[in-house]
Coordinates of C-alpha atoms and ligand atoms in Angstrom, one line a residue:
X24 CA 0.0 0.0 0.0
X25 CA 3.0 2.3 -0.4
X26 CA 1.7 4.0 -3.5
X27 CA 3.1 7.5 -3.3
X28 CA 0.0 9.0 -5.0
X29 CA -2.4 8.5 -2.1
X30 CA -3.5 11.7 -0.4
X31 CA -2.7 10.4 3.1
X32 CA 0.9 9.8 2.1
X33 CA 1.3 13.2 0.7
X34 CA -0.1 14.7 3.9
X35 CA 2.2 12.6 6.0
X36 CA 5.3 13.6 4.0
X37 CA 4.4 17.3 4.2
X38 CA 4.8 17.3 7.9
X39 CA 7.7 14.9 8.2
X40 CA 11.2 14.9 6.8
X41 CA 11.3 11.1 7.0
X42 CA 10.8 8.9 4.0
X43 CA 7.1 9.0 3.0
X44 CA 5.3 6.0 4.4
X45 CA 1.8 4.7 4.4
X46 CA 0.0 4.9 7.8
X47 CA 0.2 1.2 8.2
X48 CA 3.8 0.5 7.4
X49 CA 3.9 -2.8 9.2
X50 CA 7.3 -4.2 10.0
X51 CA 5.6 -7.2 11.6
X52 CA 2.4 -9.0 11.2
X53 CA 1.5 -12.1 13.3
X54 CA -1.7 -13.8 12.2
X55 CA -3.5 -16.7 13.7
X56 CA -0.7 -17.7 16.0
X57 CA -1.5 -20.8 18.1
X58 CA 0.8 -22.5 20.5
X59 CA 0.1 -25.3 22.9
X60 CA 2.3 -27.0 25.6
X61 CA 0.6 -30.4 26.2
X62 CA -2.8 -29.5 27.5
X63 CA -2.0 -25.8 28.0
X64 CA -3.1 -23.4 25.2
X65 CA -0.6 -20.6 25.6
X66 CA -1.6 -18.7 22.4
X67 CA -4.8 -19.2 20.5
X68 CA -5.3 -17.5 17.1
X69 CA -3.4 -14.4 18.1
X70 CA -3.1 -11.4 15.7
X71 CA -0.5 -8.7 16.3
X72 CA 1.0 -6.0 14.1
X73 CA 3.8 -3.6 14.6
X74 CA 4.5 -0.4 12.7
X75 CA 7.8 1.1 11.9
X76 CA 8.9 3.5 14.6
X77 CA 6.1 2.3 16.9
X78 CA 6.3 1.4 20.6
X79 CA 3.6 -1.2 21.0
X80 CA 2.8 -2.5 24.6
X81 CA 1.7 -6.1 25.0
X82 CA -0.2 -6.5 28.3
X83 CA -2.2 -9.2 30.0
X84 CA -2.5 -11.2 33.2
X85 CA 0.2 -13.7 34.3
X86 CA 0.1 -16.7 32.0
X87 CA -1.9 -14.8 29.3
X88 CA 0.7 -15.8 26.7
X89 CA 2.8 -12.7 26.2
X90 CA 6.2 -14.3 26.7
X91 CA 5.2 -17.3 24.6
X92 CA 4.2 -15.1 21.7
X93 CA 7.5 -13.2 21.9
X94 CA 9.5 -16.4 22.1
X95 CA 7.8 -17.5 18.9
X96 CA 8.8 -14.2 17.2
X97 CA 12.4 -14.7 18.6
X98 CA 12.6 -18.2 17.1
X99 CA 12.7 -20.0 20.4
X100 CA 9.3 -21.8 19.9
X101 CA 7.6 -23.0 16.7
X102 CA 4.0 -22.0 16.5
X103 CA 1.5 -24.9 15.9
X104 CA -0.4 -22.6 13.5
X105 CA -0.3 -19.1 12.1
X106 CA 2.0 -17.0 10.0
X107 CA 4.8 -14.4 10.7
X108 CA 5.4 -11.6 8.2
X109 CA 8.4 -9.4 8.4
X110 CA 8.2 -6.3 6.1
X111 CA 5.3 -8.0 4.3
X112 CA 7.2 -11.2 3.6
X113 CA 6.3 -14.5 5.3
X114 CA 9.2 -16.0 7.2
X115 CA 9.9 -19.1 9.2
X116 CA 12.0 -18.5 12.3
X117 CA 13.4 -21.8 13.4
X118 CA 15.9 -20.6 15.9
X119 CA 17.0 -17.3 17.5
X120 CA 19.8 -16.8 15.0
X121 CA 17.1 -16.7 12.3
X122 CA 15.3 -13.9 14.1
X123 CA 18.6 -12.1 14.9
X124 CA 19.4 -12.2 11.2
X125 CA 16.1 -10.5 10.5
X126 CA 17.0 -7.7 12.9
X127 CA 15.0 -8.9 15.9
X128 CA 16.4 -8.6 19.4
X129 CA 14.9 -9.7 22.7
X130 CA 15.6 -8.7 26.2
X131 CA 14.2 -11.6 28.3
X132 CA 12.0 -11.5 31.4
X133 CA 14.8 -13.3 33.2
X134 CA 18.3 -12.4 32.3
X135 CA 20.3 -14.7 30.2
X136 CA 23.8 -13.4 30.9
X137 CA 26.6 -15.7 31.9
X138 CA 27.7 -14.5 35.4
X139 CA 31.3 -15.6 35.0
X140 CA 31.8 -13.8 31.7
X141 CA 33.1 -10.3 31.3
X142 CA 30.8 -7.6 29.9
X143 CA 32.6 -7.7 26.6
X144 CA 32.2 -11.5 26.4
X145 CA 28.6 -11.5 27.3
X146 CA 27.5 -8.8 25.0
X147 CA 29.2 -10.2 22.0
X148 CA 28.3 -13.9 22.8
X149 CA 27.1 -15.7 19.7
X150 CA 28.7 -13.2 17.4
X151 CA 32.1 -12.6 19.0
X152 CA 34.8 -10.8 17.0
X153 CA 37.7 -13.2 16.5
X154 CA 41.4 -12.9 15.6
X155 CA 43.4 -16.1 14.7
X156 CA 40.4 -18.1 15.9
X157 CA 40.5 -16.5 19.4
X158 CA 38.1 -14.1 21.1
X159 CA 39.3 -10.6 20.1
X160 CA 38.8 -8.6 23.3
X161 CA 40.1 -5.3 21.9
X162 CA 37.7 -5.5 18.9
X163 CA 34.8 -6.5 21.2
X164 CA 35.5 -3.5 23.5
X165 CA 35.7 -1.1 20.5
X166 CA 32.4 -2.4 19.2
X167 CA 30.8 -1.8 22.6
X168 CA 31.8 1.8 22.9
X169 CA 28.9 3.2 20.9
X170 CA 26.0 1.2 22.4
X171 CA 27.4 1.7 25.9
X172 CA 27.6 5.4 25.4
X173 CA 24.0 5.4 24.1
X174 CA 22.9 3.8 27.4
X175 CA 25.1 6.1 29.5
X176 CA 27.0 3.2 30.9
X177 CA 30.6 3.9 31.8
X178 CA 32.0 0.6 33.1
X179 CA 35.1 -1.3 32.2
X180 CA 34.0 -3.9 29.7
X181 CA 36.4 -6.4 31.4
X182 CA 34.2 -6.3 34.5
X183 CA 32.8 -9.7 35.5
X184 CA 29.0 -9.6 34.8
X185 CA 28.0 -11.5 38.0
X186 CA 29.3 -8.6 40.1
X187 CA 27.0 -6.0 38.6
X188 CA 23.6 -5.0 40.0
X189 CA 20.4 -5.9 38.2
X190 CA 19.9 -2.5 36.6
X191 CA 23.3 -2.7 35.0
X192 CA 22.8 -6.2 33.9
X193 CA 19.5 -5.1 32.3
X194 CA 21.3 -2.4 30.4
X195 CA 23.8 -5.0 29.2
X196 CA 20.9 -7.0 27.7
X197 CA 19.8 -4.0 25.8
X198 CA 23.4 -3.2 24.7
X199 CA 23.6 -6.8 23.5
X200 CA 20.5 -6.3 21.3
X201 CA 21.9 -3.0 19.9
X202 CA 25.3 -4.6 19.3
X203 CA 23.6 -7.1 17.0
X204 CA 22.0 -4.3 15.1
X205 CA 18.4 -5.1 15.9
X206 CA 15.7 -2.7 14.7
X207 CA 12.8 -4.7 16.1
X208 CA 13.3 -4.8 19.8
X209 CA 11.3 -6.9 22.2
X210 CA 11.5 -6.1 25.9
X211 CA 9.8 -8.6 28.2
X212 CA 9.1 -6.7 31.5
X213 CA 12.3 -4.7 31.3
X214 CA 11.4 -2.3 34.2
X215 CA 10.5 -5.0 36.8
X216 CA 14.0 -4.6 38.2
X217 CA 14.5 -0.9 37.6
X218 CA 14.0 2.1 39.9
X219 CA 11.8 5.0 38.8
X220 CA 14.8 7.0 37.7
X221 CA 16.3 4.1 35.7
X222 CA 12.9 3.5 34.1
X223 CA 12.8 7.1 33.0
X224 CA 16.2 6.7 31.4
X225 CA 15.1 3.5 29.7
X226 CA 12.0 5.2 28.3
X227 CA 14.0 8.1 26.9
X228 CA 16.3 5.6 25.2
X229 CA 13.4 3.6 23.7
X230 CA 11.7 6.8 22.5
X231 CA 15.0 7.8 20.8
X232 CA 15.3 4.4 19.2
X233 CA 11.8 4.5 17.9
X234 CA 12.3 8.1 16.6
X235 CA 15.3 6.7 14.7
X236 CA 13.0 4.1 13.0
X237 CA 13.3 1.1 15.3
X238 CA 10.1 -0.7 16.4
X239 CA 9.7 -1.7 20.0
X240 CA 7.4 -4.3 21.7
X241 CA 7.2 -3.6 25.4
X242 CA 5.7 -6.0 27.9
X243 CA 4.8 -4.5 31.3
X244 CA 2.3 -5.0 34.1
X245 CA 2.6 -1.3 35.1
X246 CA -0.1 0.7 33.4
X247 CA 1.6 4.0 34.3
X248 CA 4.5 2.9 32.1
X249 CA 2.4 1.5 29.4
X250 CA 0.6 4.9 29.0
X251 CA 3.8 6.9 29.3
X252 CA 5.4 5.0 26.5
X253 CA 3.2 3.2 24.1
X254 CA 1.6 4.3 20.8
X255 CA -0.7 1.2 20.8
X256 CA -1.6 -1.4 23.4
X257 CA -2.6 -5.0 22.7
X258 CA -4.3 -7.0 25.4
X259 CA -4.0 -10.7 25.6
X260 CA -6.3 -12.8 27.9
X261 CA -6.1 -16.6 28.2
X262 CA -3.9 -16.8 25.2
X263 CA -6.2 -14.8 22.9
X264 CA -6.1 -11.2 21.6
X265 CA -8.8 -9.2 23.3
X266 CA -8.2 -5.8 21.8
X267 CA -5.7 -3.4 20.4
X268 CA -6.1 0.2 21.6
X269 CA -4.6 3.4 20.3
X270 CA -3.0 4.6 23.5
X271 CA -4.3 8.1 22.9
X272 CA -7.9 6.9 22.7
X273 CA -7.7 4.6 25.8
X274 CA -7.6 5.0 29.5
X275 CA -6.3 2.7 32.2
X276 CA -9.7 1.5 33.2
X277 CA -10.5 0.3 29.7
X278 CA -7.2 -1.7 29.6
X279 CA -7.7 -3.2 33.0
X280 CA -11.2 -4.3 32.0
X281 CA -9.9 -5.9 28.8
X282 CA -7.1 -7.6 30.8
X283 CA -9.2 -9.0 33.6
X284 CA -12.8 -9.0 32.4
X285 CA -13.5 -7.0 35.6
X286 CA -14.4 -3.4 36.1
X287 CA -13.8 -3.3 39.9
X288 CA -10.1 -3.9 40.2
X289 CA -8.6 -1.7 43.0
X290 CA -5.6 0.2 41.7
X291 CA -5.4 2.5 44.7
X292 CA -4.7 2.2 48.4
X293 CA -5.4 -1.2 50.1
X294 CA -8.0 -1.1 52.9
X295 CA -6.5 -2.3 56.1
X296 CA -7.2 -2.2 59.8
X297 CA -5.2 0.4 61.8
X298 CA -2.1 -1.1 63.3
X299 CA -2.1 -1.8 67.0
X300 CA 0.1 0.0 69.5
X301 CA 2.0 -3.2 70.4
X302 CA 5.6 -3.1 69.4
X303 CA 6.3 -6.3 67.4
X304 CA 9.7 -5.9 65.8
X305 CA 12.5 -3.6 66.9
X306 CA 15.7 -2.9 65.1
X307 CA 18.4 -0.8 66.9
X308 CA 21.6 0.7 65.5
X309 CA 22.0 -2.1 62.9
X310 CA 25.4 -1.9 61.1
X311 CA 27.1 -4.2 58.7
X312 CA 30.3 -4.2 56.6
X313 CA 30.0 -3.6 52.9
X314 CA 29.5 -6.7 50.7
X315 CA 28.9 -6.8 47.0
X316 CA 27.4 -3.7 45.3
X317 CA 25.0 -2.7 48.1
X318 CA 25.8 0.0 50.7
X319 CA 26.7 -1.2 54.2
X320 CA 24.1 -0.4 56.9
X321 CA 24.9 2.5 59.1
X322 CA 23.2 2.4 62.5
X323 CA 19.7 1.7 61.2
X324 CA 16.9 1.8 63.8
X325 CA 13.2 1.4 63.5
X326 CA 10.2 -0.2 65.2
X327 CA 7.3 -2.1 63.7
X328 CA 4.0 -2.4 65.5
X329 CA 1.8 -5.5 65.3
X330 CA -0.3 -5.2 62.2
X331 CA 1.7 -2.4 60.7
X332 CA 3.2 -2.2 57.2
X333 CA 6.4 -0.3 57.1
X334 CA 7.6 0.6 53.6
X335 CA 11.3 0.9 52.8
X336 CA 11.8 3.0 49.7
X337 CA 15.1 3.7 48.1
X338 CA 17.1 3.4 44.9
X339 CA 18.6 0.0 44.7
X340 CA 22.1 -0.3 46.2
X341 CA 21.4 2.0 49.2
X342 CA 21.3 -0.7 51.8
X343 CA 18.0 -2.4 51.3
X344 CA 19.6 -5.8 50.4
X345 CA 22.0 -5.4 53.3
X346 CA 19.0 -4.7 55.6
X347 CA 17.0 -7.8 54.5
X348 CA 20.0 -10.0 54.8
X349 CA 21.0 -8.6 58.2
X350 CA 17.5 -9.2 59.5
X351 CA 17.1 -12.8 58.2
X352 CA 20.7 -13.7 59.3
X353 CA 22.6 -14.1 56.1
X354 CA 24.8 -11.0 56.6
X355 CA 26.9 -10.6 59.7
X356 CA 26.3 -7.5 61.9
X357 CA 29.1 -5.3 63.2
X358 CA 26.7 -3.8 65.7
X359 CA 23.0 -3.7 66.6
X360 CA 20.1 -5.6 68.0
X361 CA 17.0 -7.2 66.4
X362 CA 14.0 -8.1 68.6
X363 CA 10.9 -10.0 67.5
X364 CA 8.4 -9.9 70.3
X365 CA 10.4 -11.0 73.3
X366 CA 13.1 -12.9 71.3
X367 CA 16.5 -11.4 70.6
X368 CA 17.3 -12.5 67.0
X369 CA 20.7 -11.0 66.3
X370 CA 22.8 -14.1 67.4
X371 CA 20.3 -16.7 66.1
X372 CA 20.8 -18.7 62.9
X373 CA 18.7 -18.2 59.8
X374 CA 16.6 -21.3 60.7
X375 CA 16.1 -20.2 64.4
X376 CA 15.0 -16.8 63.3
X377 CA 12.4 -18.5 61.0
X378 CA 11.3 -20.7 63.9
X379 CA 10.9 -17.6 66.0
X380 CA 8.4 -16.3 63.5
X381 CA 10.3 -14.3 60.9
X382 CA 9.4 -15.0 57.2
X383 CA 11.0 -13.7 54.1
X384 CA 10.1 -13.3 50.5
X385 CA 13.4 -12.7 48.8
X386 CA 14.0 -10.2 46.0
X387 CA 15.5 -12.8 43.6
X388 CA 13.0 -15.6 43.5
X389 CA 15.3 -17.7 41.3
X390 CA 18.4 -17.6 43.4
X391 CA 16.7 -17.9 46.8
X392 CA 13.0 -18.3 46.5
X393 CA 12.1 -21.1 44.2
X394 CA 14.3 -23.8 42.7
X395 CA 13.3 -23.8 39.0
X396 CA 13.8 -27.5 38.4
X397 CA 11.8 -28.3 41.6
X398 CA 8.1 -29.0 41.4
X399 CA 5.2 -26.8 42.3
X400 CA 4.4 -29.1 45.2
X401 CA 8.0 -28.8 46.6
X402 CA 7.9 -25.0 46.1
X403 CA 4.7 -24.7 48.1
X404 CA 5.6 -27.3 50.7
X405 CA 8.8 -25.7 52.0
X406 CA 6.8 -23.9 54.6
X407 CA 4.9 -27.0 55.7
X408 CA 8.2 -28.9 55.8
X409 CA 9.7 -26.3 58.1
X410 CA 6.8 -26.4 60.5
X411 CA 6.3 -30.2 60.5
X412 CA 7.9 -31.7 63.6
X413 CA 6.1 -35.0 63.4
X414 CA 8.1 -38.2 63.3
X415 CA 6.3 -39.2 60.1
X416 CA 9.1 -37.4 58.2
X417 CA 8.6 -37.9 54.5
X418 CA 6.3 -40.9 54.9
X419 CA 3.1 -41.4 52.9
X420 CA 0.8 -39.6 55.3
X421 CA 3.1 -36.6 55.2
X422 CA 3.2 -36.7 51.4
X423 CA -0.6 -36.7 51.2
X424 CA -0.7 -33.8 53.7
X425 CA 1.7 -31.8 51.5
X426 CA -0.3 -32.6 48.4
X427 CA -3.6 -31.6 49.9
X428 CA -2.1 -28.4 51.2
X429 CA -0.5 -27.7 47.8
X430 CA -3.8 -28.2 46.0
X431 CA -5.5 -25.8 48.4
X432 CA -2.8 -23.2 47.8
X433 CA -3.1 -23.5 44.0
X434 CA -6.8 -22.9 44.4
X435 CA -6.6 -20.1 46.9
X436 CA -3.8 -18.1 45.1
X437 CA -5.2 -19.0 41.6
X438 CA -1.8 -20.3 40.6
X439 CA -1.9 -21.1 36.9
X440 CA -0.1 -24.4 36.4
X441 CA -0.8 -27.9 35.0
X442 CA -0.6 -29.3 38.5
X443 CA 1.5 -30.1 41.6
X444 CA 4.1 -32.0 39.7
X445 CA 4.8 -29.4 37.1
X446 CA 8.3 -28.0 37.1
X447 CA 8.4 -24.4 38.5
X448 CA 10.4 -23.4 35.3
X449 CA 7.2 -24.0 33.2
X450 CA 5.2 -21.4 35.2
X451 CA 4.9 -17.9 34.0
X452 CA 7.0 -15.3 36.1
X453 CA 4.0 -14.0 38.1
X454 CA 2.8 -17.4 38.9
X455 CA 6.3 -18.4 40.3
X456 CA 6.1 -15.3 42.5
X457 CA 2.7 -16.4 43.8
X458 CA 4.1 -19.7 45.0
X459 CA 6.8 -17.9 47.1
X460 CA 4.2 -15.5 48.5
X461 CA 1.7 -18.3 49.3
X462 CA 4.4 -20.3 51.1
X463 CA 5.7 -17.4 53.2
X464 CA 2.4 -15.8 54.1
X465 CA 0.6 -19.0 54.9
X466 CA 3.4 -19.8 57.4
X467 CA 1.6 -17.3 59.7
X468 CA 4.7 -15.4 60.7
X469 CA 4.9 -12.8 63.4
X470 CA 6.8 -10.6 61.1
X471 CA 7.4 -10.9 57.3
X472 CA 10.0 -9.2 55.2
X473 CA 8.7 -8.7 51.7
X474 CA 11.4 -7.7 49.2
X475 CA 9.9 -6.6 45.8
X476 CA 7.0 -8.9 46.5
X477 CA 5.0 -8.2 43.3
X478 CA 7.7 -7.9 40.7
X479 CA 6.3 -9.3 37.5
X480 CA 2.8 -10.0 39.1
X481 CA -0.3 -8.8 37.2
X482 CA -2.7 -6.2 38.4
X483 CA -5.4 -8.5 39.5
X484 CA -3.0 -10.8 41.3
X485 CA -1.4 -7.8 43.0
X486 CA -4.7 -6.8 44.3
X487 CA -5.2 -10.3 45.6
X488 CA -1.7 -10.6 47.2
X489 CA -2.2 -7.2 48.8
X490 CA -5.4 -8.4 50.3
X491 CA -3.5 -11.4 51.7
X492 CA -1.0 -9.1 53.2
X493 CA -3.8 -7.1 54.7
X494 CA -5.2 -10.3 56.2
X495 CA -1.8 -11.1 57.7
X496 CA -1.7 -7.7 59.3
X497 CA -5.2 -8.3 60.6
X498 CA -3.8 -11.3 62.4
X499 CA -1.2 -9.0 63.9
X500 CA 1.7 -9.8 61.5
X501 CA 4.2 -6.9 61.2
X502 CA 5.3 -6.4 57.6
X503 CA 8.5 -4.8 56.3
X504 CA 7.9 -3.9 52.7
X505 CA 11.1 -3.3 50.8
X506 CA 10.2 -2.1 47.3
X507 CA 11.6 -0.1 44.4
X508 CA 8.0 0.4 43.3
X509 CA 6.7 3.6 44.9
X510 CA 3.1 2.9 43.9
X511 CA 3.4 -0.4 45.9
X512 CA 4.9 1.4 48.9
X513 CA 2.1 4.1 48.8
X514 CA -0.7 1.6 48.3
X515 CA 0.2 -0.7 51.1
X516 CA 2.3 1.0 53.8
X517 CA 1.3 2.9 57.0
X518 CA 4.6 4.6 57.3
X519 CA 7.5 4.9 54.8
X520 CA 11.2 5.1 55.5
X521 CA 13.6 6.2 52.8
X522 CA 17.1 4.6 52.7
X523 CA 20.0 6.4 51.2
X524 CA 23.7 5.4 51.5
X525 CA 23.0 2.7 54.1
X526 CA 21.1 5.1 56.4
X527 CA 17.5 6.1 56.9
X528 CA 17.1 9.6 55.7
X529 CA 13.4 10.2 56.0
X530 CA 10.2 8.9 57.7
X531 CA 6.8 9.8 56.4
X532 CA 3.2 8.7 56.8
X533 CA 2.2 7.0 53.6
X534 CA -0.9 9.0 53.2
X535 CA 0.9 12.3 53.7
X536 CA 3.6 11.9 51.2
X537 CA 3.9 11.6 47.4
X538 CA 6.0 9.8 44.8
X539 CA 7.7 13.2 44.1
X540 CA 8.7 13.8 47.8
X541 CA 9.9 10.3 48.3
X542 CA 11.9 10.6 45.0
X543 CA 13.7 13.6 46.4
X544 CA 14.8 11.7 49.5
X545 CA 15.7 8.7 47.4
X546 CA 18.1 10.8 45.3
X547 CA 19.7 12.2 48.5
X548 CA 18.5 15.7 47.5
X549 CA 16.8 16.2 50.8
X550 CA 17.4 14.9 54.3
X551 CA 15.4 15.1 57.5
X552 CA 16.1 14.2 61.1
X553 CA 14.7 10.7 61.8
X554 CA 13.8 9.6 65.2
X555 CA 14.9 6.1 66.1
Ligands
LIG18 N1 7.9 -24.2 28.2 C1 6.6 -24.4 28.7 N2 6.1 -25.6 29.0 C2 4.9 -25.7 29.5 N3 4.0 -24.7 29.7 C3 4.5 -23.4 29.3 C4 5.8 -23.2 28.8 N4 5.9 -21.9 28.6 C5 4.8 -21.3 28.9 N5 3.9 -22.2 29.4 C6 2.5 -22.0 29.8 O1 1.9 -21.1 28.8 C7 1.1 -20.1 29.4 C8 1.5 -18.8 29.0 O2 2.7 -18.5 29.6 P1 3.6 -17.1 29.3 O3 4.9 -17.3 30.0 O4 3.5 -16.9 27.8 O5 2.7 -16.1 30.0 P2 2.9 -14.5 30.3 O6 1.8 -13.7 29.7 O7 4.3 -14.1 29.8 O8 2.8 -14.4 31.8 P3 3.7 -13.5 32.9 O9 3.1 -12.1 32.9 O10 3.5 -14.1 34.2 O11 5.1 -13.5 32.5 C9 1.2 -20.4 30.9 O12 0.1 -21.2 31.3 C10 2.5 -21.1 31.1 O13 2.4 -22.0 32.2
LIG19 MG1 6.0 -13.5 30.7

């Protein structure tokens, strides 16, 4: 349809200095894509188009089929039915290298960098420059200069990747895609691990790339981001295309309704009982040495009342990881006390702290939360196993107890899986997170530390998980909510502390502050006196 005589094209070229193009200059057309995994229909008759220079958001609940569709486009899965057209020509993408050759790049939901490799090795992996048959480090470094500058990353390319924080690793994934010359860029939940500031930077970059003619498919559960970035929004539900919106003509409520089939999803503050006056968890002058990329704790003190949610806001690397690890017992203290009810925790082991009533949802569900090659039953049962002191051990009665409990959790938390014996790796990201949350919350702890608890979880499931947290506080559980997501902090917390450089620099009531104010403290622009 690129006939240059049509009036629309003349109009378009009159206001633009770019090459004249028809309004629907599709770089990609997916039609009738169907993909099943055994009994699971991940994609059913899905249509999706992408225009040149467009940022197109792909949204939908956990397990709706977003990642599957993108993996088909990236040559990782073969569709059972349907066609893929690139630039109007039908193609078969048998493996990722086929897609890469067509200029498609993908930043995966879970990073695929090799931790022991250097930056230069990782980014060029698969298309390494070689000299006399050997990896040419100098050439790799030279080739990285331009994409690294584009992303504002000034790190020695000889740095070992495993030592970098998640935001930097995320940038490396994008640099890798740019290095390979991709002009159709897929980002599968790229902001799940980024701070608001880093997200802003990423968006600026994506807009720049789109303005230069690249096309972007962007998957996110955060509607704020979708509306800030996307030209169009396609909603998948249960593997099917529900609707494609022009972002300018849509509002969040319309998209939520298309995603969930509900019109009453709460996107605002969670209703909770007022916390009690009983002190439940006390931390005094907690200090650690510095380990890894996170700041050391510097005399951190706070108190949590029974039934209270205390939010910890901060840019990653300002001591939040140190704090969580110091509290659960995996990072040694140089000073300080931790008290849960009447129990002093600071010299207890990790297991004894758990037994005393402290639960933990770790930030990295893959490293600490959920073994990916384990089964759903095992993932859910870890809490039961911890609690069970019967001599039955792993006998048949115990197995049936575990299975009954697992079945109940799958139902209660609406975990989308083929069953108790499915491998955790086959679950969508959000559903893996639900397993960890179910296990830890249902342990009925006195105090729970939630680190980034809804990363990658869909809107409806977030509402559900927040209600479970509210229920835990109703039982008197004290909740320490460590999150890079300010919306999450503001929706759920009673009070908010901001961490900066390993110290607490501000304390606010969640209903009397704003994203902007917290952002200032997070950047270290403003400081207040904080009472212990
Ligand atoms: N390799 C696989 N084997 C078996 N089932 C799979 C596999 N990959 C995906 N599925 C199933 O296909 C469905 C769609 O999963 P997919 O990962 O595409 O969802 P998603 O929309 O990306 O969800 P999320 O928002 O949680 O990332 C889910 O039910 C999932 O369990
Ligand atoms: Mg996914």
